[in-house]
mmCIF file with all atom_site columns, C-alpha atoms in Angstrom:
data_model
loop_
_atom_site.group_PDB
_atom_site.id
_atom_site.type_symbol
_atom_site.label_atom_id
_atom_site.label_alt_id
_atom_site.label_comp_id
_atom_site.label_asym_id
_atom_site.label_entity_id
_atom_site.label_seq_id
_atom_site.pdbx_PDB_ins_code
_atom_site.Cartn_x
_atom_site.Cartn_y
_atom_site.Cartn_z
_atom_site.occupancy
_atom_site.B_iso_or_equiv
_atom_site.pdbx_formal_charge
_atom_site.auth_seq_id
_atom_site.auth_comp_id
_atom_site.auth_asym_id
_atom_site.auth_atom_id
_atom_site.pdbx_PDB_model_num
ATOM 1   C CA . MET X 1 1   ? -1.287  4.266   -44.435 1.00 45.00 ? 106 MET X CA 1
ATOM 2   C CA . ALA X 1 2   ? -4.394  2.195   -43.654 1.00 46.00 ? 107 ALA X CA 1
ATOM 3   C CA . ALA X 1 3   ? -2.336  0.003   -41.293 1.00 47.00 ? 108 ALA X CA 1
ATOM 4   C CA . GLY X 1 4   ? -1.325  3.111   -39.330 1.00 46.00 ? 109 GLY X CA 1
ATOM 5   C CA . LEU X 1 5   ? -4.952  4.203   -38.996 1.00 42.00 ? 110 LEU X CA 1
ATOM 6   C CA . LEU X 1 6   ? -5.988  0.783   -37.723 1.00 44.00 ? 111 LEU X CA 1
ATOM 7   C CA . ALA X 1 7   ? -3.213  0.685   -35.108 1.00 45.00 ? 112 ALA X CA 1
ATOM 8   C CA . ALA X 1 8   ? -4.333  3.891   -33.360 1.00 45.00 ? 113 ALA X CA 1
ATOM 9   C CA . PRO X 1 9   ? -7.733  2.588   -32.204 1.00 48.00 ? 114 PRO X CA 1
ATOM 10  C CA . ALA X 1 10  ? -6.122  -0.661  -31.023 1.00 46.00 ? 115 ALA X CA 1
ATOM 11  C CA . ALA X 1 11  ? -3.550  1.289   -28.983 1.00 47.00 ? 116 ALA X CA 1
ATOM 12  C CA . ALA X 1 12  ? -6.283  3.477   -27.518 1.00 47.00 ? 117 ALA X CA 1
ATOM 13  C CA . GLY X 1 13  ? -8.284  0.358   -26.615 1.00 48.00 ? 118 GLY X CA 1
ATOM 14  C CA . ALA X 1 14  ? -5.253  -1.150  -24.861 1.00 47.00 ? 119 ALA X CA 1
ATOM 15  C CA . ALA X 1 15  ? -4.757  2.058   -22.861 1.00 48.00 ? 120 ALA X CA 1
ATOM 16  C CA . ASP X 1 16  ? -8.435  2.060   -21.867 1.00 49.00 ? 121 ASP X CA 1
ATOM 17  C CA . ALA X 1 17  ? -8.216  -1.600  -20.803 1.00 51.00 ? 122 ALA X CA 1
ATOM 18  C CA . GLU X 1 18  ? -5.110  -0.895  -18.682 1.00 54.00 ? 123 GLU X CA 1
ATOM 19  C CA . ALA X 1 19  ? -6.815  2.115   -17.065 1.00 55.00 ? 124 ALA X CA 1
ATOM 20  C CA . ALA X 1 20  ? -9.867  0.018   -16.189 1.00 60.00 ? 125 ALA X CA 1
ATOM 21  C CA . SER X 1 21  ? -7.759  -2.803  -14.759 1.00 83.00 ? 126 SER X CA 1
ATOM 22  C CA . CYS X 1 22  ? -5.782  -0.364  -12.593 1.00 91.00 ? 127 CYS X CA 1
ATOM 23  C CA . ALA X 1 23  ? -8.823  1.314   -11.053 1.00 87.00 ? 128 ALA X CA 1
ATOM 24  C CA . THR X 1 24  ? -8.565  1.333   -7.253  1.00 89.00 ? 129 THR X CA 1
ATOM 25  C CA . ALA X 1 25  ? -10.758 2.308   -4.337  1.00 92.00 ? 130 ALA X CA 1
ATOM 26  C CA . TRP X 1 26  ? -7.640  3.458   -2.491  1.00 97.00 ? 131 TRP X CA 1
ATOM 27  C CA . GLY X 1 27  ? -7.361  6.925   -1.030  1.00 96.00 ? 132 GLY X CA 1
ATOM 28  C CA . SER X 1 28  ? -4.702  9.253   0.296   1.00 96.00 ? 133 SER X CA 1
ATOM 29  C CA . THR X 1 29  ? -5.795  9.624   3.926   1.00 97.00 ? 134 THR X CA 1
ATOM 30  C CA . PRO X 1 30  ? -3.765  8.296   6.896   1.00 96.00 ? 135 PRO X CA 1
ATOM 31  C CA . GLU X 1 31  ? -3.839  4.545   7.541   1.00 97.00 ? 136 GLU X CA 1
ATOM 32  C CA . GLY X 1 32  ? -2.880  2.294   10.426  1.00 95.00 ? 137 GLY X CA 1
ATOM 33  C CA . THR X 1 33  ? -2.578  2.165   14.180  1.00 91.00 ? 138 THR X CA 1
ATOM 34  C CA . LEU X 1 34  ? 0.682   2.251   16.053  1.00 90.00 ? 139 LEU X CA 1
ATOM 35  C CA . GLY X 1 35  ? 1.911   0.444   19.141  1.00 85.00 ? 140 GLY X CA 1
ATOM 36  C CA . ILE X 1 36  ? 5.082   -1.219  20.321  1.00 78.00 ? 141 ILE X CA 1
ATOM 37  C CA . ALA X 1 37  ? 5.941   -4.922  19.966  1.00 82.00 ? 142 ALA X CA 1
ATOM 38  C CA . PRO X 1 38  ? 9.036   -7.106  20.457  1.00 86.00 ? 143 PRO X CA 1
ATOM 39  C CA . GLY X 1 39  ? 9.901   -7.430  16.738  1.00 94.00 ? 144 GLY X CA 1
ATOM 40  C CA . GLN X 1 40  ? 12.810  -5.770  14.922  1.00 96.00 ? 145 GLN X CA 1
ATOM 41  C CA . VAL X 1 41  ? 13.030  -4.298  11.420  1.00 97.00 ? 146 VAL X CA 1
ATOM 42  C CA . THR X 1 42  ? 15.450  -6.378  9.330   1.00 98.00 ? 147 THR X CA 1
ATOM 43  C CA . SER X 1 43  ? 15.088  -5.063  5.768   1.00 98.00 ? 148 SER X CA 1
ATOM 44  C CA . VAL X 1 44  ? 13.322  -2.725  3.364   1.00 98.00 ? 149 VAL X CA 1
ATOM 45  C CA . ARG X 1 45  ? 12.710  -3.632  -0.277  1.00 97.00 ? 150 ARG X CA 1
ATOM 46  C CA . SER X 1 46  ? 10.628  -2.482  -3.205  1.00 97.00 ? 151 SER X CA 1
ATOM 47  C CA . GLY X 1 47  ? 8.816   -3.903  -6.200  1.00 96.00 ? 152 GLY X CA 1
ATOM 48  C CA . ARG X 1 48  ? 7.167   -2.688  -9.355  1.00 95.00 ? 153 ARG X CA 1
ATOM 49  C CA . HIS X 1 49  ? 3.747   -3.902  -10.471 1.00 95.00 ? 154 HIS X CA 1
ATOM 50  C CA . ALA X 1 50  ? 1.574   -3.052  -13.470 1.00 95.00 ? 155 ALA X CA 1
ATOM 51  C CA . CYS X 1 51  ? -0.599  -0.585  -11.535 1.00 97.00 ? 156 CYS X CA 1
ATOM 52  C CA . PHE X 1 52  ? 1.449   0.388   -8.478  1.00 97.00 ? 157 PHE X CA 1
ATOM 53  C CA . ASP X 1 53  ? 4.896   0.503   -6.881  1.00 98.00 ? 158 ASP X CA 1
ATOM 54  C CA . ARG X 1 54  ? 5.438   -1.330  -3.599  1.00 98.00 ? 159 ARG X CA 1
ATOM 55  C CA . VAL X 1 55  ? 7.624   -0.851  -0.517  1.00 98.00 ? 160 VAL X CA 1
ATOM 56  C CA . VAL X 1 56  ? 7.918   -3.741  1.970   1.00 98.00 ? 161 VAL X CA 1
ATOM 57  C CA . VAL X 1 57  ? 9.337   -3.446  5.485   1.00 98.00 ? 162 VAL X CA 1
ATOM 58  C CA . ASP X 1 58  ? 10.342  -6.815  6.971   1.00 97.00 ? 163 ASP X CA 1
ATOM 59  C CA . VAL X 1 59  ? 10.066  -7.246  10.745  1.00 97.00 ? 164 VAL X CA 1
ATOM 60  C CA . ARG X 1 60  ? 11.457  -10.281 12.574  1.00 97.00 ? 165 ARG X CA 1
ATOM 61  C CA . GLY X 1 61  ? 8.707   -11.312 14.970  1.00 93.00 ? 166 GLY X CA 1
ATOM 62  C CA . ARG X 1 62  ? 5.645   -9.240  15.679  1.00 88.00 ? 167 ARG X CA 1
ATOM 63  C CA . SER X 1 63  ? 5.233   -5.592  14.747  1.00 88.00 ? 168 SER X CA 1
ATOM 64  C CA . GLY X 1 64  ? 3.426   -3.093  16.931  1.00 88.00 ? 169 GLY X CA 1
ATOM 65  C CA . GLY X 1 65  ? 1.502   -1.854  13.929  1.00 92.00 ? 170 GLY X CA 1
ATOM 66  C CA . PHE X 1 66  ? 2.207   1.034   11.613  1.00 96.00 ? 171 PHE X CA 1
ATOM 67  C CA . TYR X 1 67  ? 1.117   4.505   10.637  1.00 96.00 ? 172 TYR X CA 1
ATOM 68  C CA . VAL X 1 68  ? 1.349   5.860   7.065   1.00 98.00 ? 173 VAL X CA 1
ATOM 69  C CA . ARG X 1 69  ? 0.308   9.318   5.868   1.00 98.00 ? 174 ARG X CA 1
ATOM 70  C CA . TYR X 1 70  ? 1.209   12.110  3.498   1.00 98.00 ? 175 TYR X CA 1
ATOM 71  C CA . VAL X 1 71  ? 3.140   14.934  5.170   1.00 98.00 ? 176 VAL X CA 1
ATOM 72  C CA . ASP X 1 72  ? 4.687   18.223  4.119   1.00 98.00 ? 177 ASP X CA 1
ATOM 73  C CA . ALA X 1 73  ? 8.081   17.045  5.416   1.00 97.00 ? 178 ALA X CA 1
ATOM 74  C CA . VAL X 1 74  ? 9.513   13.867  6.916   1.00 98.00 ? 179 VAL X CA 1
ATOM 75  C CA . THR X 1 75  ? 11.789  14.564  9.890   1.00 97.00 ? 180 THR X CA 1
ATOM 76  C CA . GLN X 1 76  ? 14.515  12.546  11.626  1.00 95.00 ? 181 GLN X CA 1
ATOM 77  C CA . ASP X 1 77  ? 13.478  10.685  14.769  1.00 90.00 ? 182 ASP X CA 1
ATOM 78  C CA . GLY X 1 78  ? 14.998  12.336  17.818  1.00 86.00 ? 183 GLY X CA 1
ATOM 79  C CA . SER X 1 79  ? 16.532  15.428  16.170  1.00 91.00 ? 184 SER X CA 1
ATOM 80  C CA . GLY X 1 80  ? 13.603  16.630  14.073  1.00 94.00 ? 185 GLY X CA 1
ATOM 81  C CA . ASP X 1 81  ? 15.958  17.486  11.197  1.00 96.00 ? 186 ASP X CA 1
ATOM 82  C CA . PRO X 1 82  ? 14.274  17.304  7.764   1.00 97.00 ? 187 PRO X CA 1
ATOM 83  C CA . VAL X 1 83  ? 14.852  14.242  5.578   1.00 98.00 ? 188 VAL X CA 1
ATOM 84  C CA . PRO X 1 84  ? 15.256  15.427  1.969   1.00 97.00 ? 189 PRO X CA 1
ATOM 85  C CA . LEU X 1 85  ? 13.139  13.332  -0.424  1.00 98.00 ? 190 LEU X CA 1
ATOM 86  C CA . ARG X 1 86  ? 12.799  13.521  -4.198  1.00 98.00 ? 191 ARG X CA 1
ATOM 87  C CA . GLY X 1 87  ? 9.316   13.771  -5.670  1.00 98.00 ? 192 GLY X CA 1
ATOM 88  C CA . GLY X 1 88  ? 6.239   15.929  -5.514  1.00 98.00 ? 193 GLY X CA 1
ATOM 89  C CA . ALA X 1 89  ? 4.844   14.323  -2.325  1.00 98.00 ? 194 ALA X CA 1
ATOM 90  C CA . ARG X 1 90  ? 6.147   12.594  0.788   1.00 98.00 ? 195 ARG X CA 1
ATOM 91  C CA . LEU X 1 91  ? 4.773   9.600   2.680   1.00 98.00 ? 196 LEU X CA 1
ATOM 92  C CA . LEU X 1 92  ? 5.709   9.177   6.340   1.00 98.00 ? 197 LEU X CA 1
ATOM 93  C CA . VAL X 1 93  ? 5.925   5.500   7.343   1.00 98.00 ? 198 VAL X CA 1
ATOM 94  C CA . VAL X 1 94  ? 6.251   4.649   11.038  1.00 97.00 ? 199 VAL X CA 1
ATOM 95  C CA . VAL X 1 95  ? 6.662   0.981   12.012  1.00 96.00 ? 200 VAL X CA 1
ATOM 96  C CA . GLY X 1 96  ? 6.042   -0.138  15.607  1.00 95.00 ? 201 GLY X CA 1
ATOM 97  C CA . ALA X 1 97  ? 9.355   -2.002  15.790  1.00 95.00 ? 202 ALA X CA 1
ATOM 98  C CA . PRO X 1 98  ? 12.926  -0.756  16.212  1.00 95.00 ? 203 PRO X CA 1
ATOM 99  C CA . SER X 1 99  ? 15.770  -1.556  13.842  1.00 96.00 ? 204 SER X CA 1
ATOM 100 C CA . TYR X 1 100 ? 17.911  -2.730  16.756  1.00 95.00 ? 205 TYR X CA 1
ATOM 101 C CA . ASP X 1 101 ? 17.745  -5.632  19.210  1.00 94.00 ? 206 ASP X CA 1
ATOM 102 C CA . ASP X 1 102 ? 17.380  -5.637  23.010  1.00 92.00 ? 207 ASP X CA 1
ATOM 103 C CA . ASP X 1 103 ? 21.110  -4.923  23.355  1.00 95.00 ? 208 ASP X CA 1
ATOM 104 C CA . TYR X 1 104 ? 20.842  -1.987  20.900  1.00 93.00 ? 209 TYR X CA 1
ATOM 105 C CA . ARG X 1 105 ? 22.753  -3.825  18.158  1.00 96.00 ? 210 ARG X CA 1
ATOM 106 C CA . PRO X 1 106 ? 21.451  -2.910  14.693  1.00 97.00 ? 211 PRO X CA 1
ATOM 107 C CA . THR X 1 107 ? 19.123  -5.432  13.050  1.00 97.00 ? 212 THR X CA 1
ATOM 108 C CA . TYR X 1 108 ? 18.889  -3.276  9.931   1.00 98.00 ? 213 TYR X CA 1
ATOM 109 C CA . ALA X 1 109 ? 21.857  -1.133  8.972   1.00 95.00 ? 214 ALA X CA 1
ATOM 110 C CA . PRO X 1 110 ? 21.534  -0.011  5.346   1.00 96.00 ? 215 PRO X CA 1
ATOM 111 C CA . ALA X 1 111 ? 24.654  0.960   3.415   1.00 96.00 ? 216 ALA X CA 1
ATOM 112 C CA . ASP X 1 112 ? 23.017  4.282   2.489   1.00 97.00 ? 217 ASP X CA 1
ATOM 113 C CA . ALA X 1 113 ? 20.222  5.594   4.727   1.00 97.00 ? 218 ALA X CA 1
ATOM 114 C CA . THR X 1 114 ? 19.176  8.088   2.034   1.00 98.00 ? 219 THR X CA 1
ATOM 115 C CA . GLU X 1 115 ? 18.644  5.393   -0.632  1.00 98.00 ? 220 GLU X CA 1
ATOM 116 C CA . LEU X 1 116 ? 17.178  2.279   1.009   1.00 98.00 ? 221 LEU X CA 1
ATOM 117 C CA . VAL X 1 117 ? 15.930  0.801   -2.275  1.00 97.00 ? 222 VAL X CA 1
ATOM 118 C CA . ASP X 1 118 ? 16.637  1.259   -5.959  1.00 96.00 ? 223 ASP X CA 1
ATOM 119 C CA . THR X 1 119 ? 13.781  3.316   -7.425  1.00 96.00 ? 224 THR X CA 1
ATOM 120 C CA . ARG X 1 120 ? 15.155  3.486   -10.974 1.00 94.00 ? 225 ARG X CA 1
ATOM 121 C CA . GLY X 1 121 ? 12.425  2.377   -13.347 1.00 93.00 ? 226 GLY X CA 1
ATOM 122 C CA . ALA X 1 122 ? 9.634   2.905   -10.822 1.00 97.00 ? 227 ALA X CA 1
ATOM 123 C CA . ARG X 1 123 ? 6.643   4.886   -12.105 1.00 97.00 ? 228 ARG X CA 1
ATOM 124 C CA . THR X 1 124 ? 5.649   6.327   -8.723  1.00 97.00 ? 229 THR X CA 1
ATOM 125 C CA . LEU X 1 125 ? 8.487   5.886   -6.226  1.00 98.00 ? 230 LEU X CA 1
ATOM 126 C CA . ARG X 1 126 ? 11.252  8.489   -6.325  1.00 98.00 ? 231 ARG X CA 1
ATOM 127 C CA . GLN X 1 127 ? 13.160  7.694   -3.116  1.00 98.00 ? 232 GLN X CA 1
ATOM 128 C CA . VAL X 1 128 ? 12.927  5.678   0.100   1.00 98.00 ? 233 VAL X CA 1
ATOM 129 C CA . ALA X 1 129 ? 15.028  6.975   3.006   1.00 98.00 ? 234 ALA X CA 1
ATOM 130 C CA . SER X 1 130 ? 15.496  6.210   6.675   1.00 98.00 ? 235 SER X CA 1
ATOM 131 C CA . ALA X 1 131 ? 14.423  8.805   9.224   1.00 98.00 ? 236 ALA X CA 1
ATOM 132 C CA . GLY X 1 132 ? 15.826  6.740   12.101  1.00 96.00 ? 237 GLY X CA 1
ATOM 133 C CA . SER X 1 133 ? 14.862  4.272   14.751  1.00 95.00 ? 238 SER X CA 1
ATOM 134 C CA . PHE X 1 134 ? 14.053  5.757   18.132  1.00 92.00 ? 239 PHE X CA 1
ATOM 135 C CA . GLU X 1 135 ? 12.116  4.691   21.220  1.00 90.00 ? 240 GLU X CA 1
ATOM 136 C CA . GLY X 1 136 ? 10.965  1.359   19.799  1.00 92.00 ? 241 GLY X CA 1
ATOM 137 C CA . GLN X 1 137 ? 9.842   2.503   16.366  1.00 94.00 ? 242 GLN X CA 1
ATOM 138 C CA . THR X 1 138 ? 11.409  2.925   12.935  1.00 96.00 ? 243 THR X CA 1
ATOM 139 C CA . THR X 1 139 ? 10.541  5.779   10.582  1.00 97.00 ? 244 THR X CA 1
ATOM 140 C CA . LEU X 1 140 ? 10.941  5.927   6.804   1.00 98.00 ? 245 LEU X CA 1
ATOM 141 C CA . GLY X 1 141 ? 10.190  8.568   4.234   1.00 98.00 ? 246 GLY X CA 1
ATOM 142 C CA . ILE X 1 142 ? 8.920   7.680   0.778   1.00 98.00 ? 247 ILE X CA 1
ATOM 143 C CA . GLY X 1 143 ? 9.259   10.314  -1.926  1.00 98.00 ? 248 GLY X CA 1
ATOM 144 C CA . VAL X 1 144 ? 6.625   9.800   -4.626  1.00 98.00 ? 249 VAL X CA 1
ATOM 145 C CA . ARG X 1 145 ? 5.900   11.453  -7.959  1.00 97.00 ? 250 ARG X CA 1
ATOM 146 C CA . ALA X 1 146 ? 2.700   13.114  -6.703  1.00 98.00 ? 251 ALA X CA 1
ATOM 147 C CA . ARG X 1 147 ? 0.097   12.676  -3.973  1.00 97.00 ? 252 ARG X CA 1
ATOM 148 C CA . LEU X 1 148 ? -1.361  9.436   -5.325  1.00 97.00 ? 253 LEU X CA 1
ATOM 149 C CA . PRO X 1 149 ? -3.641  6.829   -3.735  1.00 98.00 ? 254 PRO X CA 1
ATOM 150 C CA . PHE X 1 150 ? -1.984  4.276   -1.482  1.00 98.00 ? 255 PHE X CA 1
ATOM 151 C CA . ARG X 1 151 ? -2.944  1.211   0.515   1.00 97.00 ? 256 ARG X CA 1
ATOM 152 C CA . THR X 1 152 ? -1.265  -0.545  3.397   1.00 97.00 ? 257 THR X CA 1
ATOM 153 C CA . SER X 1 153 ? -1.435  -4.104  4.679   1.00 95.00 ? 258 SER X CA 1
ATOM 154 C CA . THR X 1 154 ? 0.481   -6.506  6.869   1.00 94.00 ? 259 THR X CA 1
ATOM 155 C CA . ILE X 1 155 ? 1.331   -10.136 6.264   1.00 94.00 ? 260 ILE X CA 1
ATOM 156 C CA . SER X 1 156 ? 2.538   -12.399 9.068   1.00 92.00 ? 261 SER X CA 1
ATOM 157 C CA . ASP X 1 157 ? 3.623   -16.020 9.151   1.00 92.00 ? 262 ASP X CA 1
ATOM 158 C CA . GLY X 1 158 ? 4.339   -16.061 12.902  1.00 85.00 ? 263 GLY X CA 1
ATOM 159 C CA . ARG X 1 159 ? 8.083   -15.543 12.436  1.00 93.00 ? 264 ARG X CA 1
ATOM 160 C CA . THR X 1 160 ? 8.062   -12.470 10.209  1.00 95.00 ? 265 THR X CA 1
ATOM 161 C CA . THR X 1 161 ? 5.685   -9.566  9.753   1.00 95.00 ? 266 THR X CA 1
ATOM 162 C CA . ARG X 1 162 ? 5.715   -7.577  6.526   1.00 96.00 ? 267 ARG X CA 1
ATOM 163 C CA . LEU X 1 163 ? 4.334   -4.070  6.239   1.00 96.00 ? 268 LEU X CA 1
ATOM 164 C CA . VAL X 1 164 ? 3.324   -3.515  2.613   1.00 97.00 ? 269 VAL X CA 1
ATOM 165 C CA . VAL X 1 165 ? 2.802   0.000   1.220   1.00 98.00 ? 270 VAL X CA 1
ATOM 166 C CA . ASP X 1 166 ? 1.461   0.153   -2.349  1.00 98.00 ? 271 ASP X CA 1
ATOM 167 C CA . VAL X 1 167 ? 1.346   3.517   -4.152  1.00 98.00 ? 272 VAL X CA 1
ATOM 168 C CA . ALA X 1 168 ? -0.816  3.643   -7.301  1.00 98.00 ? 273 ALA X CA 1
ATOM 169 C CA . HIS X 1 169 ? 0.622   4.894   -10.562 1.00 97.00 ? 274 HIS X CA 1
ATOM 170 C CA . ARG X 1 170 ? -2.364  7.196   -11.091 1.00 93.00 ? 275 ARG X CA 1
ATOM 171 C CA . TRP X 1 171 ? -5.727  8.259   -9.660  1.00 89.00 ? 276 TRP X CA 1
#
């Protein structure tokens, strides 16, 4: 019985240490600026980290920027039809690059536009879906557990630009 009593404070201490290490200064307000550039979206992938879930959009070449914000509903480019997303909140992600080349051949053609990445096991992500590529930009919807803090960044090596969207596991 004494061993059980000693384990509880240790578990509580571990939880407190994890909470402190996952503290962020992130917010939930819109981020980014959007323009048009000659790059093309080539893939979308996700990752799971100790304190956040991540979505990465790969662009061959240069991206024209991005715009990410929470919305009541994500809608299809062109038609305006709603994009159903699982979760308690929805992030709109617009990338300033199409998912087709100059001859309108697809550069990113997912097998299932409603399930771009596998979100099983993710703590925050519930679904990532395509909302289309129209007039030089590509739009995604990210369904998340709740309206949680997020951050965005880009990484470029001159050949590829990566838009990174991290969504925290908690406030």
